[in-house]
Amino acid sequence: MYTITNEHISLEQLEEILEKDVHLQIAPDVADTIKECRLFLDKKVGDSENLIYGINTGFGSLCNTAISKEDLGKLQRNLVLSHACGMGEEVPSEIVKRMLLLKIIGLSHGNSGIQLKTVQRLIFFYNHKIYPIIFTQGSLGASGDLAPLAHLSLPLFGKGKVRIKGKKLSSKKMLEQFKLEPMQLQSKEGLALLNGTQFMCAYATYCVEHAKNLLKKFTTVAAASIDGYDARMNPFTHSVNSIRKQIGQINIAKVVSELLVDSEIAYQEKNHVQDPYSFRCIPQVHGATADTINHCSDIIEREVNAVTDNPTIFVEEDLVISAGNFHGQPLALVLDFLAIALAELGSISERRIFKLISGTRNLPAFLVANPGLNSGFMIPQYTCASIVSQNKQLCTPASIDTIDSSNGQEDHVSMGANAATKLYKVVENCYTILGIELLNAMQALEFRLPLKSSTIIEKIRTEYRKEIPFVIEDRYLHKLMKRSVKFARKMK
């Protein structure tokens, strides 16, 4: 059980909650804060004839249209229904789970005017692995992730569909199955649910966690490629990297040196003076990505702990403020940045593959005996090049775009949701590239025998060969590539 206390949650803690699959509960003082905010809002609306955006007015450019008190609940229900306009592919359940968690955390700060029982219903969904069906297209990344969060909210009152244990069913049947009554939304609740950056932020937390994983694994596989290509270790010495002053570069050089510390291949005498950039500049390129991941992590962690709906309520100051905390610009920029940084890991990886199959450094052309009769690993590089090119296309920044919406009231948007879904594809593509480089690196190391790589790399090679064989002559490579990607994903 994890108790939400409104203390700062680190990205590491967030991943631990998700990985351990613990149930959620709200601390009593947090529950009291939520209830106090709700009571304050009810009194504020009841005692005043003033217009408060989205509470007793319409939405967007209809912000000056007054709504009667008897229609305030219907207004919020209508908001959710009318905004559930998502299209495209379904959002993976692993992302929906994160959206639920992040929305619960955001609403628990007590600045949103939500009913406690509404938050508790979201917690029930999370704890029982009830994942609303949400779609990837529809959010502009400002005013909140309106369409995706509307789909997240529909099941509260029996609309839309959910996925439970991999199976889809209507939200109405889900409520019946769990003997739950449909929620009756009160004033402001629809806005509290729909305004927010939880769609973007869910993708961001997933992708930054996998970015850290990819960086570690690309660096490990690069070390295997260094020995496969018989590259020099000089570029990884501490002195030359420390004078650059870049933290990521210094750390990556240290990691590679440690990975190959006892390699027979790495420290044998070399005939060549210098290596291509894809080997020599691993500290500089991987290191720059490391620094980018750290920067992006900081921004994303702040967002996890933020209140991003609108209007926001400050009980002690007697204020209800309509502002723009839902604007996704902070996330949009780092999502684009992270996509570029990860795409570069894939790009330099493909160049190492290209060198490994080039028929130089005492390696056979295309890493196979009898080249000519056998094409060997010629075409996996083609496949990798295609994926690398797609990543470059996906790295066109979404955050540089904006399109006027809501009749001009929402005249600058972040497009952070598009940045998020693009980044997700880059992450998945990078795992494929990683698996292809691993396939080539392991094949190249076989041609270095009887010399061995380091203890760490040889252990990986031993485990790898249990699942993916050495290729002696041409065979159906697709299956081996798929297995190599799977191995790379689970590799420590």
Short mmCIF file of C-alpha atoms in Angstrom, two decimals:
data_model
loop_
_atom_site.label_atom_id
_atom_site.label_comp_id
_atom_site.label_asym_id
_atom_site.label_seq_id
_atom_site.Cartn_x
_atom_site.Cartn_y
_atom_site.Cartn_z
CA MET A 1 0.00 0.00 0.00
CA TYR A 2 1.27 3.48 -0.88
CA THR A 3 -0.17 6.44 1.00
CA ILE A 4 -0.43 9.73 -0.87
CA THR A 5 0.78 12.39 1.54
CA ASN A 6 1.52 15.31 -0.80
CA GLU A 7 5.19 15.09 0.00
CA HIS A 8 7.48 15.46 -3.02
CA ILE A 9 7.55 12.30 -5.15
CA SER A 10 10.76 11.62 -7.06
CA LEU A 11 10.72 9.87 -10.42
CA GLU A 12 12.44 6.93 -8.72
CA GLN A 13 9.63 6.72 -6.16
CA LEU A 14 7.03 6.99 -8.91
CA GLU A 15 8.61 4.07 -10.80
CA GLU A 16 8.75 2.05 -7.59
CA ILE A 17 5.02 2.57 -7.03
CA LEU A 18 4.29 1.47 -10.58
CA GLU A 19 6.72 -1.44 -10.63
CA LYS A 20 5.64 -2.92 -7.29
CA ASP A 21 2.01 -2.55 -8.36
CA VAL A 22 1.00 -1.38 -4.90
CA HIS A 23 -2.49 -0.17 -3.99
CA LEU A 24 -3.05 3.51 -3.28
CA GLN A 25 -4.71 5.25 -0.38
CA ILE A 26 -4.98 8.89 0.69
CA ALA A 27 -3.55 10.08 3.99
CA PRO A 28 -6.25 11.42 6.38
CA ASP A 29 -4.85 14.96 6.35
CA VAL A 30 -4.83 14.95 2.54
CA ALA A 31 -8.46 13.79 2.52
CA ASP A 32 -9.30 16.63 4.91
CA THR A 33 -7.60 19.17 2.62
CA ILE A 34 -9.57 17.91 -0.39
CA LYS A 35 -12.86 18.14 1.55
CA GLU A 36 -12.02 21.59 2.91
CA CYS A 37 -11.35 22.87 -0.62
CA ARG A 38 -14.64 21.42 -1.85
CA LEU A 39 -16.61 23.03 0.99
CA PHE A 40 -14.91 26.37 0.33
CA LEU A 41 -15.86 26.20 -3.36
CA ASP A 42 -19.48 25.31 -2.61
CA LYS A 43 -19.73 28.26 -0.24
CA LYS A 44 -18.01 30.56 -2.73
CA VAL A 45 -20.46 29.65 -5.48
CA GLY A 46 -23.47 29.76 -3.14
CA ASP A 47 -22.69 33.14 -1.62
CA SER A 48 -21.73 35.02 -4.76
CA GLU A 49 -23.34 36.01 -8.03
CA ASN A 50 -19.92 36.69 -9.57
CA LEU A 51 -18.86 34.65 -12.57
CA ILE A 52 -16.11 32.13 -11.88
CA TYR A 53 -14.67 30.57 -15.02
CA GLY A 54 -15.80 27.03 -15.71
CA ILE A 55 -17.72 26.82 -12.45
CA ASN A 56 -20.75 28.93 -13.28
CA THR A 57 -19.73 29.90 -16.82
CA GLY A 58 -19.23 28.13 -20.11
CA PHE A 59 -15.81 27.06 -21.32
CA GLY A 60 -13.18 28.47 -23.68
CA SER A 61 -14.60 31.35 -25.68
CA LEU A 62 -17.94 30.81 -23.85
CA CYS A 63 -16.29 32.02 -20.63
CA ASN A 64 -18.67 34.98 -20.30
CA THR A 65 -21.83 32.88 -20.59
CA ALA A 66 -23.45 32.49 -17.16
CA ILE A 67 -24.82 29.09 -16.09
CA SER A 68 -27.68 28.76 -13.60
CA LYS A 69 -26.95 27.09 -10.25
CA GLU A 70 -29.28 24.19 -10.93
CA ASP A 71 -27.31 23.34 -14.09
CA LEU A 72 -23.79 23.38 -12.61
CA GLY A 73 -23.58 19.60 -12.30
CA LYS A 74 -24.95 19.05 -15.80
CA LEU A 75 -22.43 21.59 -17.12
CA GLN A 76 -19.56 19.44 -15.85
CA ARG A 77 -21.03 16.21 -17.21
CA ASN A 78 -21.61 17.89 -20.57
CA LEU A 79 -18.00 19.07 -20.53
CA VAL A 80 -16.64 15.54 -20.18
CA LEU A 81 -18.99 14.11 -22.80
CA SER A 82 -18.39 16.85 -25.36
CA HIS A 83 -14.62 16.80 -24.94
CA ALA A 84 -14.19 13.04 -25.35
CA CYS A 85 -13.17 13.47 -29.00
CA GLY A 86 -10.00 11.42 -29.15
CA MET A 87 -9.04 9.63 -32.34
CA GLY A 88 -6.17 7.48 -33.57
CA GLU A 89 -4.57 4.50 -31.88
CA GLU A 90 -5.44 3.43 -28.36
CA VAL A 91 -3.06 4.58 -25.64
CA PRO A 92 -1.17 1.60 -24.16
CA SER A 93 -2.47 0.47 -20.76
CA GLU A 94 0.95 1.10 -19.20
CA ILE A 95 0.52 4.79 -20.08
CA VAL A 96 -3.14 4.90 -18.93
CA LYS A 97 -2.05 3.49 -15.57
CA ARG A 98 0.41 6.36 -15.26
CA MET A 99 -2.29 8.87 -16.22
CA LEU A 100 -4.54 7.60 -13.44
CA LEU A 101 -1.74 7.79 -10.88
CA LEU A 102 -0.68 11.28 -11.95
CA LYS A 103 -4.25 12.60 -11.99
CA ILE A 104 -4.80 11.23 -8.47
CA ILE A 105 -1.59 12.86 -7.25
CA GLY A 106 -2.49 16.19 -8.88
CA LEU A 107 -6.01 16.30 -7.44
CA SER A 108 -4.77 15.36 -3.96
CA HIS A 109 -3.04 18.70 -3.41
CA GLY A 110 -6.36 20.27 -2.44
CA ASN A 111 -6.37 23.11 -4.97
CA SER A 112 -8.87 21.66 -7.42
CA GLY A 113 -12.27 21.68 -5.69
CA ILE A 114 -12.84 18.01 -6.48
CA GLN A 115 -15.09 15.79 -4.34
CA LEU A 116 -13.17 13.33 -2.18
CA LYS A 117 -15.34 10.52 -3.49
CA THR A 118 -14.34 11.37 -7.07
CA VAL A 119 -10.67 10.98 -6.18
CA GLN A 120 -11.49 7.77 -4.34
CA ARG A 121 -13.25 6.42 -7.44
CA LEU A 122 -10.10 7.09 -9.50
CA ILE A 123 -8.10 5.27 -6.83
CA PHE A 124 -10.54 2.36 -7.10
CA PHE A 125 -9.90 2.22 -10.85
CA TYR A 126 -6.15 2.27 -10.27
CA ASN A 127 -6.19 -0.38 -7.54
CA HIS A 128 -8.42 -2.71 -9.57
CA LYS A 129 -6.49 -2.17 -12.81
CA ILE A 130 -9.46 -0.65 -14.59
CA TYR A 131 -7.91 1.28 -17.46
CA PRO A 132 -10.16 3.60 -19.51
CA ILE A 133 -9.81 3.39 -23.28
CA ILE A 134 -8.06 6.56 -24.41
CA PHE A 135 -6.83 7.64 -27.84
CA THR A 136 -3.51 9.14 -28.87
CA GLN A 137 -4.86 12.01 -30.98
CA GLY A 138 -6.85 15.02 -29.85
CA SER A 139 -4.85 17.05 -27.33
CA LEU A 140 -3.24 20.37 -28.21
CA GLY A 141 -1.23 20.29 -24.99
CA ALA A 142 -2.85 23.43 -23.58
CA SER A 143 -6.09 23.89 -21.65
CA GLY A 144 -4.85 20.57 -20.43
CA ASP A 145 -4.90 17.30 -22.30
CA LEU A 146 -8.62 17.79 -22.78
CA ALA A 147 -9.62 14.92 -25.09
CA PRO A 148 -7.46 12.20 -23.50
CA LEU A 149 -8.45 13.21 -19.97
CA ALA A 150 -12.12 13.30 -20.99
CA HIS A 151 -11.82 9.67 -22.08
CA LEU A 152 -10.06 8.93 -18.77
CA SER A 153 -13.04 10.46 -16.93
CA LEU A 154 -15.96 8.97 -18.88
CA PRO A 155 -16.07 5.70 -16.90
CA LEU A 156 -16.76 7.64 -13.68
CA PHE A 157 -20.37 7.92 -14.79
CA GLY A 158 -20.63 4.82 -16.97
CA LYS A 159 -19.68 6.16 -20.37
CA GLY A 160 -16.96 5.03 -22.75
CA LYS A 161 -15.04 1.76 -22.45
CA VAL A 162 -12.40 0.31 -20.18
CA ARG A 163 -9.85 -2.48 -20.34
CA ILE A 164 -9.64 -5.00 -17.50
CA LYS A 165 -7.13 -7.86 -17.64
CA GLY A 166 -6.57 -7.14 -21.33
CA LYS A 167 -10.26 -7.30 -22.24
CA LYS A 168 -12.48 -4.41 -23.30
CA LEU A 169 -15.94 -3.84 -21.87
CA SER A 170 -18.32 -0.95 -21.61
CA SER A 171 -17.96 1.30 -18.60
CA LYS A 172 -21.61 0.68 -17.79
CA LYS A 173 -20.94 -3.07 -17.47
CA MET A 174 -17.79 -2.36 -15.48
CA LEU A 175 -19.77 -0.33 -12.92
CA GLU A 176 -22.34 -3.12 -12.70
CA GLN A 177 -19.61 -5.74 -12.30
CA PHE A 178 -18.07 -3.88 -9.36
CA LYS A 179 -21.48 -2.78 -7.97
CA LEU A 180 -20.60 0.91 -8.32
CA GLU A 181 -23.03 3.77 -8.80
CA PRO A 182 -22.32 6.28 -11.61
CA MET A 183 -20.73 9.45 -10.23
CA GLN A 184 -22.72 12.68 -10.14
CA LEU A 185 -20.23 15.43 -10.92
CA GLN A 186 -20.56 18.70 -9.04
CA SER A 187 -19.47 22.20 -10.03
CA LYS A 188 -15.89 22.51 -11.31
CA GLU A 189 -15.24 18.74 -11.21
CA GLY A 190 -15.26 18.25 -14.96
CA LEU A 191 -12.68 20.99 -15.32
CA ALA A 192 -10.56 19.53 -12.52
CA LEU A 193 -10.56 16.19 -14.33
CA LEU A 194 -9.94 17.51 -17.86
CA ASN A 195 -7.58 20.41 -17.24
CA GLY A 196 -4.08 19.10 -16.57
CA THR A 197 -1.01 17.70 -18.27
CA GLN A 198 -1.36 14.07 -17.16
CA PHE A 199 -1.45 12.64 -20.72
CA MET A 200 1.81 14.35 -21.67
CA CYS A 201 3.31 13.70 -18.25
CA ALA A 202 2.43 9.99 -18.30
CA TYR A 203 4.29 9.57 -21.58
CA ALA A 204 7.11 11.74 -20.23
CA THR A 205 7.64 9.61 -17.10
CA TYR A 206 7.56 6.41 -19.15
CA CYS A 207 9.96 7.73 -21.77
CA VAL A 208 12.48 9.30 -19.40
CA GLU A 209 12.68 6.06 -17.42
CA HIS A 210 13.28 4.11 -20.62
CA ALA A 211 15.74 6.76 -21.79
CA LYS A 212 17.90 6.02 -18.75
CA ASN A 213 17.63 2.32 -19.49
CA LEU A 214 18.48 2.80 -23.17
CA LEU A 215 21.51 4.96 -22.37
CA LYS A 216 22.93 2.29 -20.08
CA LYS A 217 22.30 -0.50 -22.58
CA PHE A 218 23.52 1.39 -25.65
CA THR A 219 26.74 2.11 -23.76
CA THR A 220 27.15 -1.56 -22.82
CA VAL A 221 26.50 -2.72 -26.38
CA ALA A 222 28.85 0.00 -27.67
CA ALA A 223 31.56 -1.49 -25.46
CA ALA A 224 30.94 -4.87 -27.10
CA SER A 225 31.16 -3.20 -30.50
CA ILE A 226 34.45 -1.54 -29.52
CA ASP A 227 35.99 -4.97 -29.01
CA GLY A 228 34.18 -6.39 -32.02
CA TYR A 229 35.78 -3.68 -34.15
CA ASP A 230 39.10 -3.87 -32.28
CA ALA A 231 38.91 -0.15 -31.49
CA ARG A 232 41.37 1.72 -29.30
CA MET A 233 40.78 2.61 -25.64
CA ASN A 234 42.73 5.89 -25.69
CA PRO A 235 39.60 8.05 -26.19
CA PHE A 236 38.17 6.74 -22.92
CA THR A 237 41.03 7.81 -20.64
CA HIS A 238 40.02 10.10 -17.79
CA SER A 239 42.44 12.90 -18.59
CA VAL A 240 41.21 13.65 -22.10
CA ASN A 241 37.55 13.55 -21.05
CA SER A 242 37.94 15.53 -17.83
CA ILE A 243 39.36 18.56 -19.61
CA ARG A 244 36.13 18.86 -21.66
CA LYS A 245 34.30 19.56 -18.37
CA GLN A 246 31.08 17.88 -19.53
CA ILE A 247 29.71 15.64 -16.78
CA GLY A 248 27.92 13.17 -19.06
CA GLN A 249 31.02 12.71 -21.20
CA ILE A 250 33.24 12.08 -18.18
CA ASN A 251 30.81 9.53 -16.75
CA ILE A 252 30.33 7.63 -20.02
CA ALA A 253 34.09 7.36 -20.58
CA LYS A 254 34.42 5.94 -17.07
CA VAL A 255 31.62 3.42 -17.67
CA VAL A 256 33.14 2.17 -20.94
CA SER A 257 36.56 1.85 -19.31
CA GLU A 258 35.04 -0.19 -16.49
CA LEU A 259 33.09 -2.39 -18.91
CA LEU A 260 36.28 -3.30 -20.77
CA VAL A 261 38.77 -3.14 -17.90
CA ASP A 262 39.99 -6.75 -18.28
CA SER A 263 39.43 -7.22 -22.01
CA GLU A 264 42.17 -9.02 -23.90
CA ILE A 265 40.98 -7.49 -27.15
CA ALA A 266 40.80 -3.90 -25.93
CA TYR A 267 44.34 -3.78 -24.66
CA GLN A 268 46.14 -5.77 -27.33
CA GLU A 269 48.56 -3.86 -29.56
CA LYS A 270 46.79 -2.00 -32.39
CA ASN A 271 47.97 -1.43 -35.95
CA HIS A 272 45.67 1.55 -36.52
CA VAL A 273 46.27 4.98 -34.99
CA GLN A 274 42.68 6.23 -34.80
CA ASP A 275 39.06 5.04 -34.93
CA PRO A 276 35.97 6.47 -36.67
CA TYR A 277 33.88 8.94 -34.68
CA SER A 278 31.17 6.36 -33.98
CA PHE A 279 33.68 4.63 -31.68
CA ARG A 280 36.07 7.43 -30.74
CA CYS A 281 33.29 9.89 -29.82
CA ILE A 282 31.09 7.59 -27.74
CA PRO A 283 31.81 9.65 -24.57
CA GLN A 284 30.90 12.90 -26.31
CA VAL A 285 27.69 11.63 -27.97
CA HIS A 286 26.37 9.28 -25.28
CA GLY A 287 27.48 11.80 -22.65
CA ALA A 288 25.49 14.62 -24.23
CA THR A 289 22.42 12.38 -24.19
CA ALA A 290 23.08 11.60 -20.53
CA ASP A 291 23.12 15.30 -19.67
CA THR A 292 19.91 15.84 -21.66
CA ILE A 293 18.15 13.01 -19.82
CA ASN A 294 19.13 14.54 -16.49
CA HIS A 295 17.80 17.95 -17.50
CA CYS A 296 14.54 16.48 -18.80
CA SER A 297 14.15 14.40 -15.64
CA ASP A 298 14.23 17.53 -13.49
CA ILE A 299 11.44 19.22 -15.48
CA ILE A 300 9.30 16.07 -15.58
CA GLU A 301 9.69 15.45 -11.85
CA ARG A 302 8.48 18.97 -11.13
CA GLU A 303 5.42 18.34 -13.29
CA VAL A 304 4.62 15.09 -11.47
CA ASN A 305 4.34 17.12 -8.25
CA ALA A 306 2.45 20.04 -9.76
CA VAL A 307 -1.14 21.25 -9.75
CA THR A 308 -2.01 21.77 -13.41
CA ASP A 309 -5.80 22.17 -13.58
CA ASN A 310 -7.74 25.41 -13.81
CA PRO A 311 -9.13 27.39 -12.06
CA THR A 312 -7.06 26.74 -8.94
CA ILE A 313 -8.39 27.29 -5.45
CA PHE A 314 -6.53 28.76 -2.50
CA VAL A 315 -8.65 28.34 0.60
CA GLU A 316 -6.44 30.24 3.05
CA GLU A 317 -6.16 33.21 0.67
CA ASP A 318 -9.88 33.13 -0.21
CA LEU A 319 -9.01 33.02 -3.91
CA VAL A 320 -10.19 31.18 -7.01
CA ILE A 321 -7.75 32.01 -9.79
CA SER A 322 -8.18 31.29 -13.49
CA ALA A 323 -4.72 31.10 -15.02
CA GLY A 324 -2.72 28.78 -17.27
CA ASN A 325 -1.04 26.00 -15.29
CA PHE A 326 -2.45 23.50 -17.76
CA HIS A 327 -0.25 24.85 -20.57
CA GLY A 328 2.12 22.08 -21.59
CA GLN A 329 5.08 24.15 -22.79
CA PRO A 330 7.53 22.98 -20.08
CA LEU A 331 6.87 19.36 -21.04
CA ALA A 332 6.58 19.96 -24.78
CA LEU A 333 10.10 21.38 -25.01
CA VAL A 334 11.78 18.61 -23.02
CA LEU A 335 9.81 15.88 -24.81
CA ASP A 336 11.15 17.17 -28.12
CA PHE A 337 14.63 17.51 -26.61
CA LEU A 338 14.57 13.97 -25.24
CA ALA A 339 13.46 12.56 -28.60
CA ILE A 340 16.45 14.22 -30.29
CA ALA A 341 18.85 12.94 -27.62
CA LEU A 342 17.59 9.36 -27.93
CA ALA A 343 17.55 9.45 -31.72
CA GLU A 344 21.26 10.32 -31.58
CA LEU A 345 21.97 7.17 -29.58
CA GLY A 346 20.28 5.23 -32.36
CA SER A 347 22.08 7.18 -35.08
CA ILE A 348 25.59 6.57 -33.77
CA SER A 349 24.68 2.93 -33.08
CA GLU A 350 23.77 2.42 -36.73
CA ARG A 351 27.14 3.87 -37.75
CA ARG A 352 28.93 1.34 -35.55
CA ILE A 353 26.92 -1.43 -37.23
CA PHE A 354 27.96 -0.06 -40.63
CA LYS A 355 31.63 -0.25 -39.62
CA LEU A 356 31.30 -3.75 -38.18
CA ILE A 357 30.01 -5.15 -41.50
CA SER A 358 32.46 -3.19 -43.67
CA GLY A 359 35.00 -5.98 -44.08
CA THR A 360 37.80 -4.09 -42.33
CA ARG A 361 39.81 -4.68 -39.15
CA ASN A 362 40.24 -8.39 -39.97
CA LEU A 363 36.49 -8.96 -40.00
CA PRO A 364 34.81 -10.68 -42.97
CA ALA A 365 32.51 -8.55 -45.12
CA PHE A 366 29.01 -8.54 -43.62
CA LEU A 367 30.27 -10.62 -40.68
CA VAL A 368 29.83 -13.96 -42.39
CA ALA A 369 32.12 -16.62 -43.83
CA ASN A 370 32.04 -16.90 -47.60
CA PRO A 371 30.68 -13.41 -48.35
CA GLY A 372 29.22 -13.38 -51.82
CA LEU A 373 27.62 -16.78 -51.51
CA ASN A 374 26.29 -15.42 -48.21
CA SER A 375 24.88 -11.90 -47.74
CA GLY A 376 25.31 -12.24 -43.99
CA PHE A 377 24.40 -9.12 -42.01
CA MET A 378 24.03 -6.83 -45.01
CA ILE A 379 20.30 -6.21 -44.69
CA PRO A 380 19.92 -5.78 -40.91
CA GLN A 381 21.93 -2.59 -41.44
CA TYR A 382 19.41 -1.51 -44.10
CA THR A 383 16.60 -2.10 -41.62
CA CYS A 384 18.44 -0.17 -38.96
CA ALA A 385 19.11 2.72 -41.35
CA SER A 386 15.39 2.86 -42.15
CA ILE A 387 14.48 3.05 -38.45
CA VAL A 388 17.15 5.67 -37.77
CA SER A 389 15.74 7.75 -40.62
CA GLN A 390 12.23 7.42 -39.19
CA ASN A 391 13.52 8.63 -35.84
CA LYS A 392 14.96 11.71 -37.53
CA GLN A 393 11.56 12.43 -39.06
CA LEU A 394 9.89 11.95 -35.66
CA CYS A 395 12.34 14.46 -34.15
CA THR A 396 10.86 17.40 -36.04
CA PRO A 397 9.80 19.43 -32.98
CA ALA A 398 6.10 19.48 -32.19
CA SER A 399 6.59 22.34 -29.73
CA ILE A 400 7.43 24.88 -32.43
CA ASP A 401 3.85 24.65 -33.73
CA THR A 402 0.69 26.29 -32.45
CA ILE A 403 -2.83 26.50 -33.90
CA ASP A 404 -5.52 28.90 -32.73
CA SER A 405 -8.46 27.16 -31.00
CA SER A 406 -11.69 27.86 -29.12
CA ASN A 407 -12.58 30.81 -31.30
CA GLY A 408 -9.29 32.54 -30.52
CA GLN A 409 -9.53 32.33 -26.73
CA GLU A 410 -6.87 29.61 -26.68
CA ASP A 411 -4.48 31.26 -29.10
CA HIS A 412 -1.18 29.61 -28.20
CA VAL A 413 -0.89 25.88 -27.56
CA SER A 414 2.13 23.67 -26.82
CA MET A 415 1.44 20.60 -29.00
CA GLY A 416 3.10 18.69 -26.17
CA ALA A 417 0.79 15.72 -26.62
CA ASN A 418 2.09 15.19 -30.15
CA ALA A 419 5.64 15.55 -28.80
CA ALA A 420 4.82 12.85 -26.26
CA THR A 421 3.44 10.29 -28.68
CA LYS A 422 6.31 10.90 -31.12
CA LEU A 423 8.83 10.39 -28.34
CA TYR A 424 7.18 7.10 -27.40
CA LYS A 425 7.77 5.84 -30.96
CA VAL A 426 11.41 6.99 -30.84
CA VAL A 427 11.90 5.03 -27.60
CA GLU A 428 10.45 1.87 -29.13
CA ASN A 429 12.55 2.33 -32.28
CA CYS A 430 15.69 2.70 -30.18
CA TYR A 431 15.13 -0.69 -28.59
CA THR A 432 15.02 -2.20 -32.08
CA ILE A 433 18.23 -0.44 -33.10
CA LEU A 434 19.85 -1.59 -29.85
CA GLY A 435 18.93 -5.20 -30.59
CA ILE A 436 20.38 -4.99 -34.10
CA GLU A 437 23.68 -3.55 -32.88
CA LEU A 438 23.85 -6.29 -30.25
CA LEU A 439 23.34 -8.92 -32.96
CA ASN A 440 26.25 -7.47 -34.95
CA ALA A 441 28.54 -6.95 -31.96
CA MET A 442 28.09 -10.51 -30.71
CA GLN A 443 28.74 -11.86 -34.23
CA ALA A 444 31.91 -9.77 -34.57
CA LEU A 445 33.28 -10.97 -31.22
CA GLU A 446 33.20 -14.55 -32.47
CA PHE A 447 35.77 -13.61 -35.12
CA ARG A 448 38.12 -12.32 -32.38
CA LEU A 449 38.43 -15.72 -30.70
CA PRO A 450 40.52 -17.05 -29.07
CA LEU A 451 41.02 -13.53 -27.70
CA LYS A 452 38.26 -12.61 -25.29
CA SER A 453 36.50 -9.43 -24.36
CA SER A 454 36.00 -8.39 -20.73
CA THR A 455 34.39 -10.53 -18.05
CA ILE A 456 31.20 -8.43 -18.27
CA ILE A 457 30.91 -8.58 -22.07
CA GLU A 458 31.79 -12.29 -22.19
CA LYS A 459 29.07 -13.03 -19.66
CA ILE A 460 26.57 -11.21 -21.88
CA ARG A 461 27.86 -13.16 -24.90
CA THR A 462 27.43 -16.48 -23.09
CA GLU A 463 23.83 -15.66 -22.14
CA TYR A 464 23.15 -14.28 -25.59
CA ARG A 465 24.30 -17.47 -27.32
CA LYS A 466 21.79 -19.48 -25.29
CA GLU A 467 19.06 -17.67 -27.21
CA ILE A 468 20.59 -16.42 -30.46
CA PRO A 469 23.09 -18.61 -32.34
CA PHE A 470 26.21 -17.56 -34.22
CA VAL A 471 25.34 -17.22 -37.91
CA ILE A 472 27.55 -19.50 -40.00
CA GLU A 473 25.69 -19.11 -43.29
CA ASP A 474 22.62 -17.26 -44.53
CA ARG A 475 19.42 -18.02 -42.68
CA TYR A 476 16.09 -16.38 -41.83
CA LEU A 477 17.32 -13.36 -39.86
CA HIS A 478 14.02 -11.74 -38.89
CA LYS A 479 13.46 -14.19 -36.04
CA LEU A 480 17.00 -13.72 -34.78
CA MET A 481 16.60 -9.95 -34.89
CA LYS A 482 13.35 -10.12 -32.91
CA ARG A 483 14.97 -12.37 -30.32
CA SER A 484 17.97 -10.04 -30.14
CA VAL A 485 15.71 -7.05 -29.47
CA LYS A 486 13.90 -9.02 -26.76
CA PHE A 487 17.25 -9.97 -25.20
CA ALA A 488 18.42 -6.35 -25.32
CA ARG A 489 15.25 -5.11 -23.58
CA LYS A 490 15.68 -7.49 -20.64
CA MET A 491 19.50 -7.25 -20.49
CA LYS A 492 20.78 -6.01 -17.11
#
